[in-house]
mmCIF file of C-alpha atoms in Angstrom:
data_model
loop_
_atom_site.group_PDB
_atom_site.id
_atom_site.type_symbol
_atom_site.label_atom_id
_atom_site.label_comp_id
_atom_site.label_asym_id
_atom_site.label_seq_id
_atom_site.Cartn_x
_atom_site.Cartn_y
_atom_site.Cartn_z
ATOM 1 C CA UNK M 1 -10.663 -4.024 -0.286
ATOM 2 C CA UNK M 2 -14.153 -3.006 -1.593
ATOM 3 C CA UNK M 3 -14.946 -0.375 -3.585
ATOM 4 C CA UNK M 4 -17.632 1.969 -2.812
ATOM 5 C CA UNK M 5 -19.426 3.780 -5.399
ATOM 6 C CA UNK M 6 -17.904 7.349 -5.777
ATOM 7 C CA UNK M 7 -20.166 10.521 -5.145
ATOM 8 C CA UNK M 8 -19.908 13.260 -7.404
ATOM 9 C CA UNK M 9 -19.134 16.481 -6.030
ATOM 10 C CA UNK M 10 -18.274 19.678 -7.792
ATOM 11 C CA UNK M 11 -16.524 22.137 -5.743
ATOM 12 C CA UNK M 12 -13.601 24.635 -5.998
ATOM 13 C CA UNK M 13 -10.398 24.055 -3.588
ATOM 14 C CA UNK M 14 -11.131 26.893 -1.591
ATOM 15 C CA UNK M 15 -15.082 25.594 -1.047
ATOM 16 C CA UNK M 16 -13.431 21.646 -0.483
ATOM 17 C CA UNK M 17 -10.950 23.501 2.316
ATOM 18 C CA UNK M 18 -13.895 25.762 4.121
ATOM 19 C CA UNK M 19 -16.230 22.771 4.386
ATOM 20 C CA UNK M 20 -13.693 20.367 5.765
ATOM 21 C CA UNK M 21 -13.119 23.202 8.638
ATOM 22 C CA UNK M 22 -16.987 23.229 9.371
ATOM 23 C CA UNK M 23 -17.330 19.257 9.102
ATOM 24 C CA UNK M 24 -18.334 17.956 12.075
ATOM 25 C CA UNK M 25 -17.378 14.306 10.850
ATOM 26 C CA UNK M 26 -14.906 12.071 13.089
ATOM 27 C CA UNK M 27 -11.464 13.027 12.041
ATOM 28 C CA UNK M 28 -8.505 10.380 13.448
ATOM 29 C CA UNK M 29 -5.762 11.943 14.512
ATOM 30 C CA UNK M 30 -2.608 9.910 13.887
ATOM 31 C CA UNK M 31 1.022 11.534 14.357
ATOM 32 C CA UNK M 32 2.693 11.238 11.107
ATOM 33 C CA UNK M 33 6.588 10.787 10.958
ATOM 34 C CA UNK M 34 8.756 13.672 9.443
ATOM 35 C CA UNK M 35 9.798 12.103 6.122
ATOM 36 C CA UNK M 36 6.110 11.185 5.244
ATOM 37 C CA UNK M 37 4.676 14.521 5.633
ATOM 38 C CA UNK M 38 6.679 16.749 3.838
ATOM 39 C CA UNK M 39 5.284 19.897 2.134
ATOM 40 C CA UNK M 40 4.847 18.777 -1.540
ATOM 41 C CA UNK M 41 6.581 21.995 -3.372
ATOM 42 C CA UNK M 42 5.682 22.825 -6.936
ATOM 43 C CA UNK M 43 7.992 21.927 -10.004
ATOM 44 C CA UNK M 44 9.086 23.366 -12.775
ATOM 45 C CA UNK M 45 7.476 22.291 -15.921
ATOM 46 C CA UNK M 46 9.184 19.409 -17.358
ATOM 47 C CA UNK M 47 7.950 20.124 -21.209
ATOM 48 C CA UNK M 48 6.693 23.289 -22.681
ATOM 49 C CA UNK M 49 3.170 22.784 -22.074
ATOM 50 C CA UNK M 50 3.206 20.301 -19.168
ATOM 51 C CA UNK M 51 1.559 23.280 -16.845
ATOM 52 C CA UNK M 52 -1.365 23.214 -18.815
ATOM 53 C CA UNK M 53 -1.522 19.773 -18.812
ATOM 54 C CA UNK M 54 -1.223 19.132 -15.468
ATOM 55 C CA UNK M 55 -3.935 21.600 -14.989
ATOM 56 C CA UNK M 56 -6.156 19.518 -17.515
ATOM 57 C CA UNK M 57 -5.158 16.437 -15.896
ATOM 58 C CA UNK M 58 -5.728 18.158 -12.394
ATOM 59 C CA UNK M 59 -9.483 19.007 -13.543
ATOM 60 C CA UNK M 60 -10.445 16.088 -14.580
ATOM 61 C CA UNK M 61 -9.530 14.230 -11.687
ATOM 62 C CA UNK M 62 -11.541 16.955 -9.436
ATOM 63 C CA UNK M 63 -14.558 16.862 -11.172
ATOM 64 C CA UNK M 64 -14.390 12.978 -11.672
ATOM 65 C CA UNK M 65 -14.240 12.417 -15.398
ATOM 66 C CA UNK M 66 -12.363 11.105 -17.845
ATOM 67 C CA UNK M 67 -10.426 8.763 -15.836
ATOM 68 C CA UNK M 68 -8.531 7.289 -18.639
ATOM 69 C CA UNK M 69 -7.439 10.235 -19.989
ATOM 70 C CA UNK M 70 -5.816 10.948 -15.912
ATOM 71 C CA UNK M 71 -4.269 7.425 -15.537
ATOM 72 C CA UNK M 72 -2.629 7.777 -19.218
ATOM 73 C CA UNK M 73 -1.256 11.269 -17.792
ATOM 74 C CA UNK M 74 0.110 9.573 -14.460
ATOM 75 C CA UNK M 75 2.502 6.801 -16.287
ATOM 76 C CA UNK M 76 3.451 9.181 -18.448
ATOM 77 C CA UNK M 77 4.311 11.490 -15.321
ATOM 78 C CA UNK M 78 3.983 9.598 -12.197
ATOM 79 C CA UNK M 79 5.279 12.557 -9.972
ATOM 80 C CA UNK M 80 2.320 14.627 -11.267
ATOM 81 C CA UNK M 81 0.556 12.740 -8.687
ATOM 82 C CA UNK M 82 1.902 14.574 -5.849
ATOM 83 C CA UNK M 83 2.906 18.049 -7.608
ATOM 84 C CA UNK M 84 0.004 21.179 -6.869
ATOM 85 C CA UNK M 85 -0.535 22.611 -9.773
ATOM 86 C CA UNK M 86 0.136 26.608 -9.849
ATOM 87 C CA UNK M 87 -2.932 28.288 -8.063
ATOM 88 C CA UNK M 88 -4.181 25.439 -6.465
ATOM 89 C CA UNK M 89 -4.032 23.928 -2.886
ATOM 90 C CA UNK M 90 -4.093 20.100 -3.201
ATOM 91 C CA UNK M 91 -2.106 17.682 -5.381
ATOM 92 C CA UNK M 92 -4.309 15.445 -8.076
ATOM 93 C CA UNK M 93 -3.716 12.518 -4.828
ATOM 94 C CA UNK M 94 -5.447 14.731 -2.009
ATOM 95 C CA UNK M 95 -8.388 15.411 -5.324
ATOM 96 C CA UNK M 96 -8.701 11.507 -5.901
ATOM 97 C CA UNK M 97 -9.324 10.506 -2.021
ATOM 98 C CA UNK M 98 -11.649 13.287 -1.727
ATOM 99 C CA UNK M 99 -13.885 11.419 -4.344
ATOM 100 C CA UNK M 100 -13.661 8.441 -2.129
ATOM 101 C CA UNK M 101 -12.669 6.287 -5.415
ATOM 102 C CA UNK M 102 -10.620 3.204 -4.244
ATOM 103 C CA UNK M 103 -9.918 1.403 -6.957
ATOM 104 C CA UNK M 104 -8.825 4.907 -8.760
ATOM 105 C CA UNK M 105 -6.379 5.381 -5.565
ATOM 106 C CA UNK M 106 -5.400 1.656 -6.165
ATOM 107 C CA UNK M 107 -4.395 2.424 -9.904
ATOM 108 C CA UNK M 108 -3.056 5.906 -8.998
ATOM 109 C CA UNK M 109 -1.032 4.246 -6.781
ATOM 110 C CA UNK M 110 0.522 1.382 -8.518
ATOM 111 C CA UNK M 111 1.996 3.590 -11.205
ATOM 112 C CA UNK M 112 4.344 5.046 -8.451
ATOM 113 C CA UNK M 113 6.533 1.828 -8.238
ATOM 114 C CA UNK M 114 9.227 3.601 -10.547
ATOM 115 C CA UNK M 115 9.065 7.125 -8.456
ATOM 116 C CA UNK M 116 10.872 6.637 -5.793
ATOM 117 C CA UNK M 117 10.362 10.352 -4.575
ATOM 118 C CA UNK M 118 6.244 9.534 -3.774
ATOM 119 C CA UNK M 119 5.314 9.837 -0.114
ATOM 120 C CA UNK M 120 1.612 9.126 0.152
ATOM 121 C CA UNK M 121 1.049 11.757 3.141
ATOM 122 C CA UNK M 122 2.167 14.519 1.425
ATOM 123 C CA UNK M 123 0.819 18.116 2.211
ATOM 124 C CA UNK M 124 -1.020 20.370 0.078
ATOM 125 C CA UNK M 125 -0.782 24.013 0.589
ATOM 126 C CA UNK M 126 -3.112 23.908 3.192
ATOM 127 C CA UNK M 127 -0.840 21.187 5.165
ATOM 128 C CA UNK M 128 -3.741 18.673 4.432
ATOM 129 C CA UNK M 129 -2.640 15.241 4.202
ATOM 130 C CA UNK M 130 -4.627 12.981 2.069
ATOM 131 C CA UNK M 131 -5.162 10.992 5.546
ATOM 132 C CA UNK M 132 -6.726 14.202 7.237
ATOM 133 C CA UNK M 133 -9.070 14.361 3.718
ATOM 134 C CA UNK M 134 -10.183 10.815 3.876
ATOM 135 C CA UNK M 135 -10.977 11.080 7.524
ATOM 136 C CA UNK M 136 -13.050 14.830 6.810
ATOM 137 C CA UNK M 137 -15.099 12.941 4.474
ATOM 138 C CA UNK M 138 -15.436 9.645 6.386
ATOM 139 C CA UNK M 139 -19.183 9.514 6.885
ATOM 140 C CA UNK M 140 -19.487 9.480 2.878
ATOM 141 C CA UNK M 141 -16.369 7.827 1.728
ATOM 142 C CA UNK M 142 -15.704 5.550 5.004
ATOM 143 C CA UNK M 143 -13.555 2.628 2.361
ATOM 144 C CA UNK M 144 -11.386 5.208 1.799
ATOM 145 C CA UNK M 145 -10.289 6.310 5.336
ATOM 146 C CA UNK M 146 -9.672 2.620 6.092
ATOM 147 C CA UNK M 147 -7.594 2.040 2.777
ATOM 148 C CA UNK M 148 -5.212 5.318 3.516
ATOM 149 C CA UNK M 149 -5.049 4.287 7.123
ATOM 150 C CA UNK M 150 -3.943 0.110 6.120
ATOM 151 C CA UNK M 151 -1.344 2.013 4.084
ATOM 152 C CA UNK M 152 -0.098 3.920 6.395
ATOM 153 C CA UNK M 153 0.301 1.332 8.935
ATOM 154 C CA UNK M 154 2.025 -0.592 5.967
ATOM 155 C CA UNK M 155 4.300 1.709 5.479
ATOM 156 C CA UNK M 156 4.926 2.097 8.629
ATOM 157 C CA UNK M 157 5.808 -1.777 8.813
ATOM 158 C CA UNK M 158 8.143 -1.533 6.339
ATOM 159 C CA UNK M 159 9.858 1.507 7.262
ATOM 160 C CA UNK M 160 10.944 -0.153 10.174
ATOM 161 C CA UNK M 161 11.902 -3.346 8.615
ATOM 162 C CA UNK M 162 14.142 -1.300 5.960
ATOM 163 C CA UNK M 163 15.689 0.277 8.849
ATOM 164 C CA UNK M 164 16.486 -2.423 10.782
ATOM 165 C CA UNK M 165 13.874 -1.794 13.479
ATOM 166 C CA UNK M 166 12.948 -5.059 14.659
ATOM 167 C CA UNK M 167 11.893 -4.586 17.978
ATOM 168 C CA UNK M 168 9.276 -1.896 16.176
ATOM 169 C CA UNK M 169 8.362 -4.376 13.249
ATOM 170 C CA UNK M 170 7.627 -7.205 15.820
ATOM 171 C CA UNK M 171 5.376 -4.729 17.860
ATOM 172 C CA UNK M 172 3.124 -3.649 14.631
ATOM 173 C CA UNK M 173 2.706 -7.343 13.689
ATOM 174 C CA UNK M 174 1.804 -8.163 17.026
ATOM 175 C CA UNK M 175 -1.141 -5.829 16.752
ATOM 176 C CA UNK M 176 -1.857 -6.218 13.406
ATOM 177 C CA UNK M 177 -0.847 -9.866 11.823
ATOM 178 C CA UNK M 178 -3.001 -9.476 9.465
ATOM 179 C CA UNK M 179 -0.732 -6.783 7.597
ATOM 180 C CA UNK M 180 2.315 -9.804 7.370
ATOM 181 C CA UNK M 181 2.057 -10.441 3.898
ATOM 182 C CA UNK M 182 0.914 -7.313 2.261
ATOM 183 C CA UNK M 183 3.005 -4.212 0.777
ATOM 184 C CA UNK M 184 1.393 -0.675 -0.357
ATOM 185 C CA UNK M 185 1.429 -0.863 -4.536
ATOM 186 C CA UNK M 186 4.371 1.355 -4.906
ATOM 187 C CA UNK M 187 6.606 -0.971 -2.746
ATOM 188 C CA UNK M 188 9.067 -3.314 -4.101
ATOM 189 C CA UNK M 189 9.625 -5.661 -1.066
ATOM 190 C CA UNK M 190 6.966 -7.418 1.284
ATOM 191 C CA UNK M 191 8.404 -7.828 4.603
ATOM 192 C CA UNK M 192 9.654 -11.523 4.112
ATOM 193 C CA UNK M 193 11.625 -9.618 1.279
ATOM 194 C CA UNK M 194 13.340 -7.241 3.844
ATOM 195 C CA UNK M 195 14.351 -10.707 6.337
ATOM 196 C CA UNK M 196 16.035 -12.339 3.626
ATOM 197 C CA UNK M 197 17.632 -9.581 1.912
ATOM 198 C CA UNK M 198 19.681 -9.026 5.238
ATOM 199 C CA UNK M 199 19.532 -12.529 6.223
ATOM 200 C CA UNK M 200 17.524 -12.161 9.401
ATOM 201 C CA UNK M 201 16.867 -16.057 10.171
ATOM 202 C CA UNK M 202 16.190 -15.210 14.004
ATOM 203 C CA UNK M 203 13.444 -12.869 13.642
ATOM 204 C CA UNK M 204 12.030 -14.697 11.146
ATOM 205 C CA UNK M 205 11.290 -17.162 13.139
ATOM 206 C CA UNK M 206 10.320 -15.725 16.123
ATOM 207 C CA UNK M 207 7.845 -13.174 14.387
ATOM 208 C CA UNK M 208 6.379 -16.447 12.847
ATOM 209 C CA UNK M 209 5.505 -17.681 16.124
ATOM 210 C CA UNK M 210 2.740 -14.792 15.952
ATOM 211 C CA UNK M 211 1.743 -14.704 12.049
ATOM 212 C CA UNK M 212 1.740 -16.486 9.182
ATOM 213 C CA UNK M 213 4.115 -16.027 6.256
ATOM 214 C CA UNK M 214 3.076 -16.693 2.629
ATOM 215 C CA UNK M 215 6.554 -18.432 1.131
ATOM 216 C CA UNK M 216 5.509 -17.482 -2.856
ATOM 217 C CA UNK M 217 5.445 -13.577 -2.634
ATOM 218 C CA UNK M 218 7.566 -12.424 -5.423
ATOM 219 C CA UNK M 219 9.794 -9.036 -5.394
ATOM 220 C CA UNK M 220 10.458 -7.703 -9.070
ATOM 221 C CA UNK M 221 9.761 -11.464 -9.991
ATOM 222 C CA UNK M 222 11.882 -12.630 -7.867
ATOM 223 C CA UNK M 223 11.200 -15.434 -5.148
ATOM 224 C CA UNK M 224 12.409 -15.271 -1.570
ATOM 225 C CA UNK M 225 14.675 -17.848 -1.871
ATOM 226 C CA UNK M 226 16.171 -16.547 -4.796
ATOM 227 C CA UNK M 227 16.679 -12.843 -3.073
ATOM 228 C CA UNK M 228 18.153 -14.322 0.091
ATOM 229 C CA UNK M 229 21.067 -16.535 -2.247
ATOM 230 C CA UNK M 230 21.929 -13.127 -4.764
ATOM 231 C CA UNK M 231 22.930 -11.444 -1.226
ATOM 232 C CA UNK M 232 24.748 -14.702 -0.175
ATOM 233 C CA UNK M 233 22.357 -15.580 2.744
ATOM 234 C CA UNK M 234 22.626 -18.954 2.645
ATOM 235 C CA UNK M 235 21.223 -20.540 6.154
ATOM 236 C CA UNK M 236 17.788 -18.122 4.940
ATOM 237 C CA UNK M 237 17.418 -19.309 1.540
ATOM 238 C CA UNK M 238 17.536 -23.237 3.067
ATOM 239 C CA UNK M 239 15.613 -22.642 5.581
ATOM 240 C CA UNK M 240 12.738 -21.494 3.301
ATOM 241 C CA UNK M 241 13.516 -24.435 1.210
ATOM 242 C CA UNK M 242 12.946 -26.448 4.125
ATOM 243 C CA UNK M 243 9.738 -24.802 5.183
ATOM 244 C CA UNK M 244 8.433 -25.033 1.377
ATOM 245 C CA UNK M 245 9.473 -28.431 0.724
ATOM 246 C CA UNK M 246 7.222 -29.463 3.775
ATOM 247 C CA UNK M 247 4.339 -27.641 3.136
ATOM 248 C CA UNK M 248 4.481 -29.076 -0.567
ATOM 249 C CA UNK M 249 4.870 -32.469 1.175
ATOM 250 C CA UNK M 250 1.480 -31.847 3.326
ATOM 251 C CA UNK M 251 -0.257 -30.454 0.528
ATOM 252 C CA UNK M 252 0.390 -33.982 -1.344
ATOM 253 C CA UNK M 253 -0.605 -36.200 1.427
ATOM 254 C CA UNK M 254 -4.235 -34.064 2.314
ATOM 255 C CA UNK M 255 -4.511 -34.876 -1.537
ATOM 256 C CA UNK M 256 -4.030 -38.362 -1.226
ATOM 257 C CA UNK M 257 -5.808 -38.750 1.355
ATOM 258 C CA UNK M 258 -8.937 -36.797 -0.112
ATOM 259 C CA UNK M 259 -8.644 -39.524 -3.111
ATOM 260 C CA UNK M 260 -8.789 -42.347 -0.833
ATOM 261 C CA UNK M 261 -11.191 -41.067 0.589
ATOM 262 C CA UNK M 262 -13.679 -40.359 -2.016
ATOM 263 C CA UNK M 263 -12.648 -44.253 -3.460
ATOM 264 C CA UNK M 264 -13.541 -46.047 -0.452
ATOM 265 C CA UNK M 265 -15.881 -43.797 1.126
ATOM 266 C CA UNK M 266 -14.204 -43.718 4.339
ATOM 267 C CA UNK M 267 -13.209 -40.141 5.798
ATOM 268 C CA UNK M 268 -9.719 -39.514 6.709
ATOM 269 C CA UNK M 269 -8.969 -36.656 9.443
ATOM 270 C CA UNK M 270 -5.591 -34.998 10.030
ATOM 271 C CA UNK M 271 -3.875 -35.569 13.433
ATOM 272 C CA UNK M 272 -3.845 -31.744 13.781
ATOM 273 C CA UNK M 273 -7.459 -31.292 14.357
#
């Protein structure tokens, strides 16, 4: 994704909430499932002065500054992401989409692999979503509505693949193939990942018929092959073998036939075309 310069803007929460309610920008209205929109609730402080510093942290990521200083915060404290500080309406998430920085939400993101409490359409006190913020300010910050929304529909994806929703999974990739081999940054497993950790040759095959799979996506380091063996699914593993050891053995003859070509001079074209 590209990242758009961010725009500075200085505003309280209470001046961010009555200006999104007398925007007349586009706002897309999506329904949002129950376990991804839960109110995000306050917690109690985890050190003595972790309030304060959450409030620090919290500042600097309104007013844009010292971003270093918030990303050292948030892998220290990746849940601080989504917490409200006291006497404030939106978490230091719903602060960072409102400045419309994507590689910021990118980084913010990536450092909530290890909490597995983070939902990225949390509420605020005002029962904002960070998808309802990005699409307020969509005629500045238009990157950022379409990177919350491809994350949402990601999610989405692999909701239903965790869940054992195929029928679903094979609908959103028939809309939206281009999503196949791509996971939000705080998800472990791509889709392929989900297939061969239950073992699901079938739909594997038949959702390949309408998208491409990329066969080297690693999960914790791990390859597909190797996930589908450590849960004893045998018939996937070999099948990806199969698929790999054929695509190696295509990639070696288009290279031997590009050598040929360029020592005799005479063009060779693949069957295929």
């Amino acid at each position: 994704m590209s990242v758009l310069p961010p725009t500075t803007t200085l505003k309280t929460d209470q001046n961010q909430i009555s200006t999104s309610e007398n925007d007349k920008t586009r706002k897309v209205v999506i329904p949002a499932t129950s376990s991804s929109s839960s109110l995000v609730q306050s917690s109690s402080p985890e050190t003595l002065n972790s309030d304060a510093d959450i409030q620090k942290i919290y500042d600097c990521a309104k007013l844009i500054r010292d971003w270093p200083e918030v990303s050292s915060a948030l892998t220290a404290h990746p849940e601080w992401l989504t917490r409200i500080p006291d006497n404030r309406q939106w978490a230091i998430l719903h602060q960072i989409v409102y400045s419309g920085d994507v590689k910021h939400l990118d980084e913010a993101l990536s450092l909530q692999a290890t909490n597995s409490d983070f939902r990225l359409l949390c509420r605020g006190r005002d029962g904002k979503t960070v998808r309802e913020v990005a699409a307020e300010r969509a005629s500045i910050h238009p990157t950022m509505l379409q990177c919350i929304e491809r994350l949402v529909a990601i999610d989405e994806l692999l909701d239903n693949a965790k869940s054992r929703k195929w029928d679903l999974v094979k609908q959103f990739i028939t809309l939206q193939p281009d999503i196949v081999n791509e996971k939000s940054p705080y998800r472990r497993y791509y889709l392929i990942h989900h297939l061969a950790y239950v073992g699901q040759l079938d739909v594997f095959k038949d959702l390949s018929k309408i998208c491409h799979f990329r066969l080297d996506l690693l999960a914790g380091n791990k390859t597909i092959i190797q996930l589908a063996r450590e849960h004893n699914k045998i018939a996937f593993a070999e099948h990806i073998e199969s698929l790999r050891t054929k695509s190696n053995e295509i990639t070696e003859d288009k290279s031997d036939q590009t050598i040929s070509s360029q020592l005799t001079g005479i063009k060779y074209y693949s069957s295929d075309f």
